[in-house]
mmCIF file of C-alpha atoms and ligand atoms in Angstrom:
data_model
loop_
_atom_site.group_PDB
_atom_site.id
_atom_site.type_symbol
_atom_site.label_atom_id
_atom_site.label_comp_id
_atom_site.label_asym_id
_atom_site.label_seq_id
_atom_site.Cartn_x
_atom_site.Cartn_y
_atom_site.Cartn_z
ATOM 1 C CA MET A 257 18.642 -6.941 6.592
ATOM 2 C CA LYS A 258 15.593 -7.508 9.084
ATOM 3 C CA VAL A 259 11.927 -6.218 8.095
ATOM 4 C CA THR A 260 9.223 -6.084 10.864
ATOM 5 C CA VAL A 261 6.009 -6.419 9.683
ATOM 6 C CA VAL A 262 3.111 -4.907 11.590
ATOM 7 C CA GLY A 263 -0.525 -7.037 11.460
ATOM 8 C CA ALA A 264 -0.008 -10.782 10.815
ATOM 9 C CA GLY A 265 -3.380 -10.938 9.154
ATOM 10 C CA ALA A 266 -4.154 -11.168 5.355
ATOM 11 C CA VAL A 267 -2.243 -8.198 3.887
ATOM 12 C CA GLY A 268 0.920 -8.636 6.593
ATOM 13 C CA ALA A 269 1.037 -12.491 5.629
ATOM 14 C CA SER A 270 1.000 -12.165 1.984
ATOM 15 C CA CYS A 271 3.925 -9.432 2.084
ATOM 16 C CA ALA A 272 6.118 -11.387 4.245
ATOM 17 C CA GLU A 273 5.846 -14.716 2.631
ATOM 18 C CA TYR A 274 6.449 -12.406 -1.106
ATOM 19 C CA ILE A 275 9.492 -11.128 1.071
ATOM 20 C CA ALA A 276 10.738 -14.242 2.194
ATOM 21 C CA ILE A 277 10.107 -15.911 -1.854
ATOM 22 C CA LYS A 278 12.575 -12.923 -3.071
ATOM 23 C CA ASP A 279 15.163 -14.213 -0.502
ATOM 24 C CA PHE A 280 16.476 -10.774 -0.009
ATOM 25 C CA ALA A 281 16.220 -10.740 3.109
ATOM 26 C CA SER A 282 18.102 -12.580 6.302
ATOM 27 C CA GLU A 283 14.916 -12.438 8.994
ATOM 28 C CA VAL A 284 11.549 -11.138 9.124
ATOM 29 C CA VAL A 285 9.353 -10.735 12.371
ATOM 30 C CA VAL A 286 5.999 -10.768 11.886
ATOM 31 C CA LEU A 287 4.499 -9.123 14.859
ATOM 32 C CA ASP A 288 0.702 -9.035 15.881
ATOM 33 C CA ILE A 289 -1.781 -8.128 18.904
ATOM 34 C CA LYS A 290 -3.612 -11.506 18.402
ATOM 35 C CA GLU A 291 -2.636 -13.896 20.763
ATOM 36 C CA GLY A 292 -0.856 -16.413 18.771
ATOM 37 C CA LEU A 293 -1.423 -15.524 15.147
ATOM 38 C CA ALA A 294 1.726 -14.548 13.903
ATOM 39 C CA GLU A 295 3.595 -17.110 15.575
ATOM 40 C CA GLY A 296 1.470 -19.784 13.541
ATOM 41 C CA LYS A 297 1.899 -17.361 10.547
ATOM 42 C CA ALA A 298 5.391 -17.269 10.611
ATOM 43 C CA MET A 299 5.839 -21.063 11.798
ATOM 44 C CA ASP A 300 3.575 -22.198 9.016
ATOM 45 C CA LEU A 301 5.672 -19.697 5.947
ATOM 46 C CA MET A 302 8.988 -21.447 7.661
ATOM 47 C CA GLN A 303 7.820 -24.727 6.683
ATOM 48 C CA THR A 304 7.259 -23.776 2.997
ATOM 49 C CA ALA A 305 10.699 -22.033 2.620
ATOM 50 C CA SER A 306 12.411 -25.955 1.813
ATOM 51 C CA LEU A 307 10.099 -26.177 -0.813
ATOM 52 C CA ASN A 308 9.711 -22.361 -1.819
ATOM 53 C CA GLY A 309 14.169 -22.489 -1.630
ATOM 54 C CA PHE A 310 14.960 -19.394 0.603
ATOM 55 C CA ASP A 311 16.416 -19.078 3.639
ATOM 56 C CA THR A 312 14.910 -16.103 5.343
ATOM 57 C CA LYS A 313 14.566 -16.820 8.896
ATOM 58 C CA ILE A 314 10.900 -15.775 9.319
ATOM 59 C CA THR A 315 9.593 -15.647 13.543
ATOM 60 C CA GLY A 316 6.290 -14.147 15.332
ATOM 61 C CA THR A 317 5.738 -12.990 18.256
ATOM 62 C CA THR A 318 2.644 -11.179 20.158
ATOM 63 C CA GLY A 319 3.238 -7.752 20.759
ATOM 64 C CA ASP A 320 6.743 -8.107 21.927
ATOM 65 C CA TYR A 321 8.641 -5.004 20.229
ATOM 66 C CA SER A 322 12.235 -5.942 21.888
ATOM 67 C CA LYS A 323 11.982 -8.748 18.823
ATOM 68 C CA THR A 324 11.901 -6.152 16.553
ATOM 69 C CA ALA A 325 14.965 -4.392 17.381
ATOM 70 C CA GLY A 326 17.391 -3.419 14.986
ATOM 71 C CA SER A 327 15.364 -3.438 11.959
ATOM 72 C CA ASP A 328 15.930 -2.143 8.910
ATOM 73 C CA ILE A 329 12.753 -1.829 7.637
ATOM 74 C CA ALA A 330 8.733 -1.733 9.365
ATOM 75 C CA VAL A 331 5.772 -2.911 7.320
ATOM 76 C CA ILE A 332 2.249 -1.715 9.893
ATOM 77 C CA THR A 333 -0.343 -3.613 8.410
ATOM 78 C CA SER A 334 -1.756 -3.495 11.106
ATOM 79 C CA GLY A 335 -5.895 -2.482 11.890
ATOM 80 C CA ILE A 336 -8.959 -2.734 10.315
ATOM 81 C CA PRO A 337 -9.467 -3.498 6.734
ATOM 82 C CA ARG A 338 -12.323 -2.127 4.947
ATOM 83 C CA LYS A 339 -16.106 -4.218 4.349
ATOM 84 C CA PRO A 340 -17.709 -3.955 1.635
ATOM 85 C CA GLY A 341 -19.750 -0.455 0.782
ATOM 86 C CA MET A 342 -17.064 1.365 3.324
ATOM 87 C CA THR A 343 -14.765 3.740 2.088
ATOM 88 C CA ARG A 344 -10.632 3.660 3.229
ATOM 89 C CA GLU A 345 -11.403 7.343 5.195
ATOM 90 C CA GLU A 346 -14.336 5.369 7.783
ATOM 91 C CA LEU A 347 -11.088 3.417 8.980
ATOM 92 C CA ILE A 348 -9.983 6.188 10.593
ATOM 93 C CA GLY A 349 -11.363 5.592 13.921
ATOM 94 C CA ILE A 350 -10.197 2.765 15.362
ATOM 95 C CA ASN A 351 -6.705 2.426 12.518
ATOM 96 C CA ALA A 352 -5.500 6.468 13.380
ATOM 97 C CA GLY A 353 -4.656 4.999 17.037
ATOM 98 C CA ILE A 354 -3.324 1.841 16.206
ATOM 99 C CA VAL A 355 -0.543 3.470 14.044
ATOM 100 C CA LYS A 356 0.336 6.392 16.899
ATOM 101 C CA ASP A 357 1.022 3.302 19.246
ATOM 102 C CA VAL A 358 2.516 0.749 16.353
ATOM 103 C CA ALA A 359 4.691 3.865 14.932
ATOM 104 C CA THR A 360 6.032 4.733 18.458
ATOM 105 C CA ASN A 361 6.829 1.258 19.400
ATOM 106 C CA LEU A 362 8.936 0.376 16.089
ATOM 107 C CA VAL A 363 10.906 3.740 16.227
ATOM 108 C CA LYS A 364 11.440 3.338 19.920
ATOM 109 C CA HIS A 365 13.353 -0.654 19.058
ATOM 110 C CA SER A 366 14.610 0.725 15.626
ATOM 111 C CA PRO A 367 15.933 4.132 15.617
ATOM 112 C CA ASP A 368 16.879 3.381 12.043
ATOM 113 C CA VAL A 369 14.334 1.675 10.494
ATOM 114 C CA ILE A 370 12.538 2.760 7.490
ATOM 115 C CA LEU A 371 9.037 2.851 7.952
ATOM 116 C CA ILE A 372 6.936 1.665 4.846
ATOM 117 C CA VAL A 373 2.080 2.792 6.234
ATOM 118 C CA VAL A 374 -0.374 0.563 4.264
ATOM 119 C CA SER A 375 -3.435 0.924 6.937
ATOM 120 C CA ASN A 376 -5.780 2.713 5.826
ATOM 121 C CA PRO A 377 -6.758 5.899 4.901
ATOM 122 C CA MET A 378 -3.143 5.371 4.167
ATOM 123 C CA ASP A 379 -2.093 8.958 3.168
ATOM 124 C CA THR A 380 -3.540 10.332 6.925
ATOM 125 C CA MET A 381 -1.812 7.197 8.166
ATOM 126 C CA THR A 382 1.570 8.162 7.017
ATOM 127 C CA TYR A 383 1.032 12.079 7.259
ATOM 128 C CA LEU A 384 0.380 10.368 10.916
ATOM 129 C CA ALA A 385 3.354 8.572 11.176
ATOM 130 C CA HIS A 386 4.993 11.577 10.101
ATOM 131 C CA LYS A 387 4.019 13.774 13.397
ATOM 132 C CA VAL A 388 4.655 10.648 15.826
ATOM 133 C CA ALA A 389 7.493 8.567 14.509
ATOM 134 C CA GLY A 390 10.110 11.693 14.507
ATOM 135 C CA LEU A 391 12.199 9.913 12.095
ATOM 136 C CA PRO A 392 13.709 12.099 8.937
ATOM 137 C CA GLU A 393 11.089 12.354 6.121
ATOM 138 C CA HIS A 394 12.586 10.570 3.205
ATOM 139 C CA ARG A 395 12.479 7.321 6.103
ATOM 140 C CA ILE A 396 8.415 7.401 5.800
ATOM 141 C CA ILE A 397 6.935 5.325 3.029
ATOM 142 C CA GLY A 398 3.316 5.296 1.984
ATOM 143 C CA MET A 399 2.070 2.692 0.433
ATOM 144 C CA GLY A 400 -0.688 2.605 -2.564
ATOM 145 C CA GLY A 401 0.579 4.265 -5.849
ATOM 146 C CA ALA A 402 2.201 0.571 -6.332
ATOM 147 C CA LEU A 403 -0.749 -1.199 -5.713
ATOM 148 C CA ASP A 404 -2.998 1.231 -7.947
ATOM 149 C CA SER A 405 -0.432 0.994 -10.603
ATOM 150 C CA ALA A 406 -0.464 -2.740 -10.345
ATOM 151 C CA ARG A 407 -4.156 -2.342 -10.525
ATOM 152 C CA PHE A 408 -3.997 0.261 -14.092
ATOM 153 C CA LYS A 409 -0.991 -2.329 -15.633
ATOM 154 C CA TYR A 410 -3.823 -4.882 -15.339
ATOM 155 C CA ARG A 411 -6.467 -2.749 -16.644
ATOM 156 C CA LEU A 412 -4.532 -1.285 -19.520
ATOM 157 C CA ALA A 413 -3.724 -5.199 -20.724
ATOM 158 C CA GLU A 414 -6.928 -6.449 -20.627
ATOM 159 C CA ALA A 415 -8.417 -3.650 -22.668
ATOM 160 C CA LEU A 416 -5.313 -4.023 -24.762
ATOM 161 C CA GLU A 417 -5.241 -7.330 -24.953
ATOM 162 C CA ALA A 418 -1.595 -7.508 -24.890
ATOM 163 C CA PRO A 419 0.761 -9.011 -22.067
ATOM 164 C CA ILE A 420 1.244 -7.134 -18.551
ATOM 165 C CA SER A 421 4.860 -6.753 -19.301
ATOM 166 C CA ASP A 422 4.390 -4.843 -22.712
ATOM 167 C CA VAL A 423 1.814 -1.857 -20.824
ATOM 168 C CA ASP A 424 3.011 0.906 -18.219
ATOM 169 C CA GLY A 425 1.789 3.052 -16.369
ATOM 170 C CA MET A 426 1.526 4.840 -13.169
ATOM 171 C CA VAL A 427 -1.036 6.199 -10.611
ATOM 172 C CA ILE A 428 -0.719 9.725 -8.787
ATOM 173 C CA GLY A 429 -2.910 11.293 -6.014
ATOM 174 C CA GLY A 430 -4.837 10.319 -3.380
ATOM 175 C CA HIS A 431 -5.110 6.127 -2.513
ATOM 176 C CA SER A 432 -8.883 6.374 -2.473
ATOM 177 C CA ASP A 433 -11.806 5.347 -5.391
ATOM 178 C CA THR A 434 -12.108 9.327 -5.830
ATOM 179 C CA GLY A 435 -8.898 11.176 -5.008
ATOM 180 C CA MET A 436 -6.388 8.796 -7.417
ATOM 181 C CA LEU A 437 -5.535 9.463 -10.506
ATOM 182 C CA PRO A 438 -4.556 7.060 -13.230
ATOM 183 C CA LEU A 439 -2.461 8.571 -16.068
ATOM 184 C CA THR A 440 -3.492 7.645 -18.787
ATOM 185 C CA ARG A 441 -1.911 10.246 -20.921
ATOM 186 C CA LEU A 442 1.359 8.983 -20.262
ATOM 187 C CA ALA A 443 0.546 5.302 -20.598
ATOM 188 C CA THR A 444 2.347 3.444 -23.052
ATOM 189 C CA ARG A 445 1.733 -0.077 -24.816
ATOM 190 C CA ASN A 446 6.039 -1.107 -25.502
ATOM 191 C CA SER A 447 6.509 2.800 -25.646
ATOM 192 C CA VAL A 448 3.599 4.131 -27.548
ATOM 193 C CA PRO A 449 1.076 6.161 -25.694
ATOM 194 C CA VAL A 450 -1.896 4.045 -25.381
ATOM 195 C CA SER A 451 -4.430 6.092 -26.833
ATOM 196 C CA GLU A 452 -2.811 4.867 -29.890
ATOM 197 C CA PHE A 453 -4.874 1.601 -29.827
ATOM 198 C CA LEU A 454 -7.718 2.729 -27.369
ATOM 199 C CA SER A 455 -10.642 5.066 -28.305
ATOM 200 C CA ALA A 456 -11.215 8.306 -25.418
ATOM 201 C CA GLU A 457 -14.073 6.167 -23.858
ATOM 202 C CA ARG A 458 -11.859 2.849 -23.686
ATOM 203 C CA LEU A 459 -9.530 4.592 -21.542
ATOM 204 C CA GLU A 460 -12.032 6.369 -19.809
ATOM 205 C CA GLN A 461 -13.375 3.006 -18.622
ATOM 206 C CA VAL A 462 -9.777 1.973 -17.431
ATOM 207 C CA LYS A 463 -9.262 4.774 -15.278
ATOM 208 C CA GLU A 464 -13.067 4.273 -14.127
ATOM 209 C CA ASP A 465 -12.041 0.665 -13.720
ATOM 210 C CA THR A 466 -9.019 1.155 -12.033
ATOM 211 C CA LYS A 467 -10.039 3.880 -9.785
ATOM 212 C CA VAL A 468 -12.740 0.992 -8.065
ATOM 213 C CA GLY A 469 -10.128 -1.739 -7.961
ATOM 214 C CA GLY A 470 -10.217 -2.078 -4.307
ATOM 215 C CA ALA A 471 -13.871 -1.684 -3.888
ATOM 216 C CA THR A 472 -14.353 -4.629 -6.807
ATOM 217 C CA LEU A 473 -12.226 -6.719 -4.943
ATOM 218 C CA THR A 474 -13.731 -5.607 -1.468
ATOM 219 C CA LYS A 475 -17.411 -6.853 -3.211
ATOM 220 C CA LEU A 476 -15.720 -10.041 -4.452
ATOM 221 C CA LEU A 477 -13.878 -10.892 -1.108
ATOM 222 C CA GLY A 478 -15.986 -9.674 1.297
ATOM 223 C CA THR A 479 -13.043 -7.759 2.848
ATOM 224 C CA SER A 480 -10.360 -5.921 1.491
ATOM 225 C CA ALA A 481 -7.418 -7.594 -1.315
ATOM 226 C CA TRP A 482 -4.333 -8.692 0.056
ATOM 227 C CA TYR A 483 -1.804 -10.845 -2.570
ATOM 228 C CA ALA A 484 -1.568 -7.545 -4.995
ATOM 229 C CA PRO A 485 -0.876 -5.301 -1.639
ATOM 230 C CA GLY A 486 1.372 -7.998 -0.233
ATOM 231 C CA ALA A 487 3.352 -7.513 -3.354
ATOM 232 C CA ALA A 488 3.647 -4.078 -3.689
ATOM 233 C CA VAL A 489 5.656 -3.737 -0.375
ATOM 234 C CA SER A 490 7.355 -6.668 -0.931
ATOM 235 C CA ALA A 491 8.703 -5.044 -4.371
ATOM 236 C CA LEU A 492 9.033 -1.226 -2.128
ATOM 237 C CA VAL A 493 10.741 -3.647 0.812
ATOM 238 C CA GLN A 494 13.131 -5.183 -2.137
ATOM 239 C CA ALA A 495 13.720 -2.000 -3.908
ATOM 240 C CA ILE A 496 14.957 -0.120 -0.203
ATOM 241 C CA ALA A 497 17.136 -3.694 0.653
ATOM 242 C CA CYS A 498 18.437 -4.003 -3.357
ATOM 243 C CA ASP A 499 19.417 -0.176 -3.541
ATOM 244 C CA GLN A 500 17.628 -0.572 -6.575
ATOM 245 C CA LYS A 501 16.520 3.125 -7.123
ATOM 246 C CA LYS A 502 13.815 1.946 -8.636
ATOM 247 C CA MET A 503 10.907 4.600 -9.288
ATOM 248 C CA PHE A 504 7.534 3.690 -7.899
ATOM 249 C CA PRO A 505 4.452 6.467 -7.321
ATOM 250 C CA CYS A 506 4.376 6.627 -3.197
ATOM 251 C CA SER A 507 2.752 8.806 -0.060
ATOM 252 C CA VAL A 508 5.217 11.218 0.418
ATOM 253 C CA LYS A 509 5.677 14.152 2.750
ATOM 254 C CA LEU A 510 5.449 16.769 -0.190
ATOM 255 C CA ASN A 511 6.827 20.700 0.772
ATOM 256 C CA GLY A 512 5.906 22.467 -2.333
ATOM 257 C CA GLU A 513 6.406 19.847 -5.060
ATOM 258 C CA TYR A 514 3.493 19.578 -7.433
ATOM 259 C CA GLY A 515 2.753 22.620 -5.565
ATOM 260 C CA LEU A 516 1.644 21.113 -1.980
ATOM 261 C CA GLU A 517 2.730 21.217 0.692
ATOM 262 C CA ASP A 518 2.177 19.652 4.486
ATOM 263 C CA ILE A 519 0.448 16.766 2.829
ATOM 264 C CA CYS A 520 1.455 13.249 2.258
ATOM 265 C CA ILE A 521 0.169 12.272 -1.318
ATOM 266 C CA GLY A 522 0.684 9.919 -3.910
ATOM 267 C CA ALA A 523 3.604 10.605 -6.204
ATOM 268 C CA PRO A 524 6.609 9.385 -8.146
ATOM 269 C CA VAL A 525 9.742 8.983 -6.480
ATOM 270 C CA LEU A 526 13.029 6.701 -6.154
ATOM 271 C CA ILE A 527 13.170 4.230 -3.470
ATOM 272 C CA GLY A 528 15.824 2.871 -2.644
ATOM 273 C CA ARG A 529 18.381 2.061 0.856
ATOM 274 C CA ASN A 530 17.903 5.502 1.673
ATOM 275 C CA GLY A 531 14.146 4.872 1.301
ATOM 276 C CA ILE A 532 12.929 7.889 -0.342
ATOM 277 C CA GLU A 533 16.380 8.909 -2.847
ATOM 278 C CA LYS A 534 14.068 11.724 -4.508
ATOM 279 C CA ILE A 535 11.079 12.818 -5.267
ATOM 280 C CA VAL A 536 10.127 13.375 -9.416
ATOM 281 C CA GLU A 537 8.994 15.864 -10.484
ATOM 282 C CA ILE A 538 6.757 14.657 -13.883
ATOM 283 C CA GLU A 539 5.133 17.413 -16.158
ATOM 284 C CA LEU A 540 2.146 17.020 -15.756
ATOM 285 C CA ASP A 541 -1.413 19.721 -17.989
ATOM 286 C CA GLU A 542 -3.644 21.827 -16.537
ATOM 287 C CA GLN A 543 -6.540 19.192 -16.200
ATOM 288 C CA GLU A 544 -4.205 16.833 -14.660
ATOM 289 C CA LYS A 545 -2.851 19.459 -12.212
ATOM 290 C CA GLN A 546 -6.344 20.644 -11.203
ATOM 291 C CA LYS A 547 -7.182 16.512 -11.012
ATOM 292 C CA LEU A 548 -4.259 16.663 -8.106
ATOM 293 C CA SER A 549 -5.427 19.919 -6.894
ATOM 294 C CA GLU A 550 -8.800 18.261 -5.719
ATOM 295 C CA SER A 551 -7.656 14.794 -4.615
ATOM 296 C CA ALA A 552 -5.301 17.040 -2.179
ATOM 297 C CA GLU A 553 -8.354 18.645 -0.862
ATOM 298 C CA GLY A 554 -9.543 15.297 0.150
ATOM 299 C CA VAL A 555 -6.865 13.930 1.732
ATOM 300 C CA ARG A 556 -6.815 17.414 3.495
ATOM 301 C CA LYS A 557 -10.319 16.825 5.257
ATOM 302 C CA THR A 558 -9.230 13.146 6.119
ATOM 303 C CA ASN A 559 -5.942 14.720 7.727
ATOM 304 C CA ALA A 560 -8.325 17.348 9.469
ATOM 305 C CA LEU A 561 -10.463 14.269 11.619
ATOM 306 C CA LEU A 562 -6.848 13.871 13.341
ATOM 307 C CA GLU A 563 -7.390 16.453 15.088
ATOM 308 C CA ALA A 564 -11.198 15.432 15.893
HETATM 309 P P1 NAI B 120 -6.287 -7.810 8.898
HETATM 310 O O1 NAI B 120 -7.955 -7.534 9.365
HETATM 311 O O2 NAI B 120 -6.678 -9.343 8.387
HETATM 312 O O3 NAI B 120 -5.707 -7.304 9.653
HETATM 313 C C1 NAI B 120 -4.512 -6.858 10.334
HETATM 314 C C2 NAI B 120 -4.068 -7.490 11.428
HETATM 315 O O4 NAI B 120 -3.632 -6.161 12.400
HETATM 316 C C3 NAI B 120 -5.110 -8.305 12.028
HETATM 317 O O5 NAI B 120 -4.433 -9.310 13.068
HETATM 318 C C4 NAI B 120 -4.892 -7.399 13.793
HETATM 319 O O6 NAI B 120 -5.108 -8.391 14.914
HETATM 320 C C5 NAI B 120 -3.868 -6.663 14.047
HETATM 321 N N1 NAI B 120 -3.697 -5.511 15.268
HETATM 322 C C6 NAI B 120 -4.856 -4.910 15.085
HETATM 323 N N2 NAI B 120 -3.966 -3.773 16.240
HETATM 324 C C7 NAI B 120 -2.700 -4.321 16.275
HETATM 325 C C8 NAI B 120 -2.067 -3.375 17.022
HETATM 326 N N3 NAI B 120 -1.739 -2.487 17.913
HETATM 327 N N4 NAI B 120 -0.590 -3.975 17.160
HETATM 328 C C9 NAI B 120 -0.393 -5.277 15.803
HETATM 329 N N5 NAI B 120 -1.520 -5.926 15.275
HETATM 330 C C10 NAI B 120 -2.575 -5.262 15.454
HETATM 331 O O7 NAI B 120 -6.512 -6.650 8.175
HETATM 332 P P2 NAI B 120 -5.685 -6.590 6.041
HETATM 333 O O8 NAI B 120 -6.862 -6.993 5.063
HETATM 334 O O9 NAI B 120 -4.446 -7.226 6.551
HETATM 335 O O10 NAI B 120 -5.755 -4.842 6.001
HETATM 336 C C11 NAI B 120 -4.866 -4.297 6.608
HETATM 337 C C12 NAI B 120 -5.157 -2.495 6.624
HETATM 338 O O11 NAI B 120 -4.319 -2.300 4.825
HETATM 339 C C13 NAI B 120 -6.188 -2.684 6.539
HETATM 340 O O12 NAI B 120 -6.561 -0.821 7.622
HETATM 341 C C14 NAI B 120 -6.378 -2.395 5.079
HETATM 342 O O13 NAI B 120 -7.193 -1.550 4.846
HETATM 343 C C15 NAI B 120 -5.244 -1.537 5.032
HETATM 344 N N6 NAI B 120 -4.833 -2.182 3.096
HETATM 345 C C16 NAI B 120 -4.298 -1.188 3.002
HETATM 346 C C17 NAI B 120 -3.559 -1.218 1.366
HETATM 347 C C18 NAI B 120 -2.944 -0.447 0.888
HETATM 348 O O14 NAI B 120 -2.883 0.036 -0.660
HETATM 349 N N7 NAI B 120 -2.495 0.836 1.337
HETATM 350 C C19 NAI B 120 -4.848 -2.294 0.717
HETATM 351 C C20 NAI B 120 -4.547 -3.547 1.408
HETATM 352 C C21 NAI B 120 -5.134 -3.329 2.778
#
């Protein structure tokens, strides 16, 4: 299993590290345009192999896509991250050009690749990848909901004063502060609805804290987060590599599911060796349907900027 990670910055390096540590891939190639950065990160990570006990071979390259040839999976993390006070949508001008160029180069060298898009604004970058890559729809996955759901579980566990492994919850919709939709109605603690334990006000607070999860970290760190994004990507890569058919909310091209089409937005999917094995349609109540439709409007507005 060969995995390419484009972008050797904070998120790219973190996801390469998590993939290597889990030891399911034979090879990880990291590519960046900044001279020497990918080679340096790869070498540094390889020097953790004997300490962390993995055999995955990590190599780096400055822009040489021939080194990525034959990749089964490629992760696109190249592009600028947001600074405090910025929205993800404000990154589109620079990142659209980067994602277009990177996706085209990746597919040229690995026609059978499964692409995981991370660069922001992620739903729009995933939509762009569909336009330029010429891959079957099940082979393009946007990573956002897996991270947002992990942040939701963190906030739920905090509110419940429970271990994280006791809680379950999912975030669907657009990967933006206003667009994401933490499904509090379906969240559980040991299979019991969390509304049995938390007041409506506390649950509302959990929802709001989840939605600004990225912005909160950006304010603290001065740039966007990397550990949880890297871990979320590596979980998707592992689900593909090990054919887990595991459910994650991911940005996927919808063709009528949830009443939406010609859009990439977060919905629950089963991830396995073919990429998106199935889009799962969960029953939403009227309020959730309305929120998802508003979220889709927001994503469409950002998509329209691609034409500008
Ligand atoms: P970073 O600035 O640390 O790293 C980005 C890297 O991309 C840099 O090393 C840069 O040299 C490289 N790069 C730029 N243009 C390139 C090109 N044409 N080809 C190859 N490499 C290129 O940024 P960070 O923090 O790693 O974030 C990366 C992206 O991921 C940002 O757009 C950020 O907003 C997004 N992000 C998305 C998340 C999600 O849930 N979808 C979560 C966190 C970050």
